[in-house]
Amino acid sequence: KAKFTKIGFEEVDLFDRKEKLLRIDENIQNSTIGWNAINKYWIDKEGFIWKSEQNVSPKLPKIYIEITKKPS
């Protein structure tokens, strides 16, 4: 199961600058293996994800992704 929640706009440090981005939390749950986690995404007004913290497995560490330059 997954549920998305809009947390609100936050000022986020991105490499060499600060951006005001919308934070969305994704609460994921797997009752079969008894695992819960929260993934976090920071998104601009155009829907581009600049930064994220993601859990892909209870046996793996969290993955951190930060984009330094938007593709053109």
Backbone as JSON, one array per atom type, in Angstrom:
{
  "sequence": "KAKFTKIGFEEVDLFDRKEKLLRIDENIQNSTIGWNAINKYWIDKEGFIWKSEQNVSPKLPKIYIEITKKPS",
  "N": [[0.83, -1.17, 0.0], [0.39, 2.28, -0.63], [0.52, 5.7, 0.25], [0.17, 9.07, -0.5], [1.15, 12.25, 0.76], [0.81, 15.71, 0.79], [3.13, 17.79, 2.13], [3.96, 20.45, 2.16], [5.46, 23.62, 1.13], [8.99, 23.96, 1.17], [12.14, 25.42, 1.92], [14.9, 24.39, 0.25], [18.22, 23.2, 0.25], [20.15, 22.97, -2.57], [22.87, 21.79, -3.87], [24.45, 24.35, -5.0], [22.69, 26.37, -4.42], [19.54, 27.67, -3.12], [16.21, 26.46, -3.16], [12.67, 26.87, -3.33], [10.63, 24.32, -2.71], [8.03, 21.88, -3.18], [7.24, 19.54, -0.76], [6.56, 16.14, -0.76], [5.37, 13.37, 0.92], [5.59, 9.87, 0.85], [3.99, 7.28, 2.16], [4.74, 4.03, 2.62], [3.65, 0.65, 2.85], [3.92, -2.73, 3.71], [2.21, -5.35, 4.58], [2.62, -8.08, 4.51], [5.34, -8.62, 4.93], [5.7, -7.07, 7.1], [6.6, -4.35, 6.98], [7.19, -0.9, 7.04], [7.65, 2.35, 5.65], [8.81, 5.7, 4.94], [8.97, 7.61, 2.12], [10.48, 10.5, 0.73], [9.93, 13.34, -1.29], [10.99, 16.17, -3.17], [9.65, 18.64, -5.04], [9.39, 20.75, -7.92], [7.36, 23.52, -9.24], [6.7, 22.71, -11.77], [6.57, 20.02, -11.66], [8.93, 18.6, -11.59], [11.2, 16.44, -10.02], [13.53, 17.29, -7.72], [14.93, 16.38, -5.54], [15.23, 13.48, -3.47], [14.45, 11.03, -0.94], [14.59, 7.7, -0.58], [13.22, 4.53, 0.25], [13.76, 1.29, -0.66], [13.81, -1.32, 0.06], [13.57, -3.32, 3.02], [15.98, -4.39, 3.69], [17.98, -2.91, 2.6], [19.98, 0.1, 2.6], [18.71, 3.49, 2.88], [18.11, 5.4, -0.08], [19.54, 8.3, -1.41], [18.89, 10.96, -3.5], [19.88, 13.71, -5.45], [19.39, 16.24, -7.71], [21.48, 18.27, -9.6], [21.36, 19.9, -11.81], [18.82, 20.82, -13.95], [17.63, 18.8, -16.6], [17.91, 19.77, -20.06]],
  "CA": [[0.0, 0.0, 0.0], [1.12, 3.55, -0.65], [-0.32, 6.88, 0.43], [0.92, 10.3, -0.68], [0.69, 13.39, 1.54], [1.51, 16.97, 0.53], [3.58, 18.38, 3.38], [4.0, 21.9, 1.97], [6.68, 24.14, 0.51], [10.16, 24.07, 2.04], [13.37, 25.95, 1.31], [15.79, 23.23, 0.19], [19.57, 23.41, -0.26], [20.5, 22.16, -3.74], [24.25, 21.99, -4.3], [25.0, 25.71, -4.91], [21.61, 27.36, -4.28], [18.35, 27.26, -2.37], [14.98, 26.49, -3.94], [11.44, 26.61, -2.59], [10.07, 23.15, -3.36], [6.94, 21.19, -2.51], [7.62, 18.23, -0.23], [5.52, 15.12, -0.75], [5.77, 12.15, 1.59], [4.93, 8.65, 0.41], [4.03, 6.28, 3.22], [4.58, 2.71, 2.02], [3.4, -0.38, 3.85], [3.78, -4.09, 3.23], [1.81, -6.12, 5.76], [3.12, -9.44, 4.38], [6.66, -8.71, 5.57], [5.7, -6.19, 8.27], [7.53, -3.25, 6.71], [6.66, 0.45, 6.78], [8.7, 3.34, 5.41], [8.36, 6.97, 4.36], [9.81, 8.19, 1.08], [10.27, 11.95, 0.65], [10.23, 13.92, -2.6], [10.91, 17.63, -3.25], [9.21, 18.83, -6.42], [9.13, 22.14, -8.29], [6.0, 23.81, -9.71], [6.49, 22.02, -13.05], [6.5, 18.58, -11.4], [10.26, 17.98, -11.66], [11.7, 16.01, -8.71], [14.91, 17.73, -7.54], [15.6, 15.69, -4.45], [14.39, 12.45, -2.87], [14.97, 10.03, 0.0], [13.72, 6.57, -0.9], [13.44, 3.2, 0.81], [13.32, 0.32, -1.66], [13.78, -2.63, 0.68], [13.95, -3.25, 4.42], [17.33, -4.91, 3.84], [18.92, -2.0, 1.96], [19.95, 1.46, 3.17], [17.94, 4.52, 2.17], [18.76, 5.98, -1.25], [19.43, 9.75, -1.47], [19.13, 11.47, -4.86], [19.77, 15.16, -5.58], [19.71, 16.69, -9.06], [22.18, 19.55, -9.52], [21.02, 20.73, -12.96], [17.65, 20.29, -14.65], [17.93, 18.49, -18.0], [17.32, 20.72, -21.01]],
  "C": [[0.88, 1.24, 0.0], [0.13, 4.7, -0.52], [0.57, 8.12, 0.34], [0.29, 11.42, 0.15], [1.5, 14.62, 1.16], [1.84, 17.6, 1.87], [3.57, 19.9, 3.3], [5.33, 22.32, 1.37], [7.77, 24.32, 1.56], [11.31, 24.69, 1.25], [14.42, 24.84, 1.41], [17.15, 23.65, -0.37], [19.83, 22.43, -1.4], [21.88, 22.56, -4.22], [24.74, 23.42, -4.07], [23.93, 26.79, -4.72], [20.49, 26.79, -3.4], [17.14, 27.4, -3.27], [13.79, 26.24, -3.02], [10.7, 25.51, -3.34], [8.96, 22.52, -2.52], [7.43, 19.82, -2.05], [6.39, 17.33, -0.22], [6.1, 13.89, -0.07], [4.93, 10.99, 1.07], [5.09, 7.62, 1.53], [3.75, 4.93, 2.57], [4.47, 1.66, 3.12], [3.25, -1.73, 3.16], [3.47, -4.97, 4.44], [2.32, -7.56, 5.7], [4.46, -9.61, 5.08], [6.78, -7.78, 6.78], [6.65, -5.01, 8.13], [6.79, -1.97, 6.4], [7.84, 1.38, 6.54], [8.07, 4.6, 4.85], [9.41, 7.44, 3.35], [9.47, 9.67, 0.98], [10.74, 12.45, -0.71], [10.07, 15.43, -2.53], [10.76, 17.99, -4.72], [9.0, 20.31, -6.71], [7.71, 22.29, -8.86], [5.68, 23.14, -11.04], [6.41, 20.51, -12.89], [7.83, 17.85, -11.45], [10.74, 17.65, -10.24], [13.19, 16.35, -8.62], [15.67, 16.88, -6.52], [14.65, 14.62, -3.92], [15.19, 11.62, -1.88], [14.03, 8.85, -0.14], [14.19, 5.28, -0.22], [12.91, 2.2, -0.2], [13.22, -1.09, -1.11], [14.15, -2.49, 2.16], [15.38, -3.72, 4.67], [18.41, -4.01, 3.22], [18.87, -0.64, 2.63], [19.12, 2.39, 2.29], [18.77, 5.08, 1.02], [18.49, 7.49, -1.26], [19.78, 10.2, -2.88], [18.93, 12.98, -4.84], [20.24, 15.55, -6.98], [20.36, 18.08, -8.95], [21.83, 20.47, -10.69], [19.86, 20.05, -13.69], [18.02, 19.99, -16.1], [17.25, 19.47, -18.94], [16.86, 20.02, -22.26]]
}
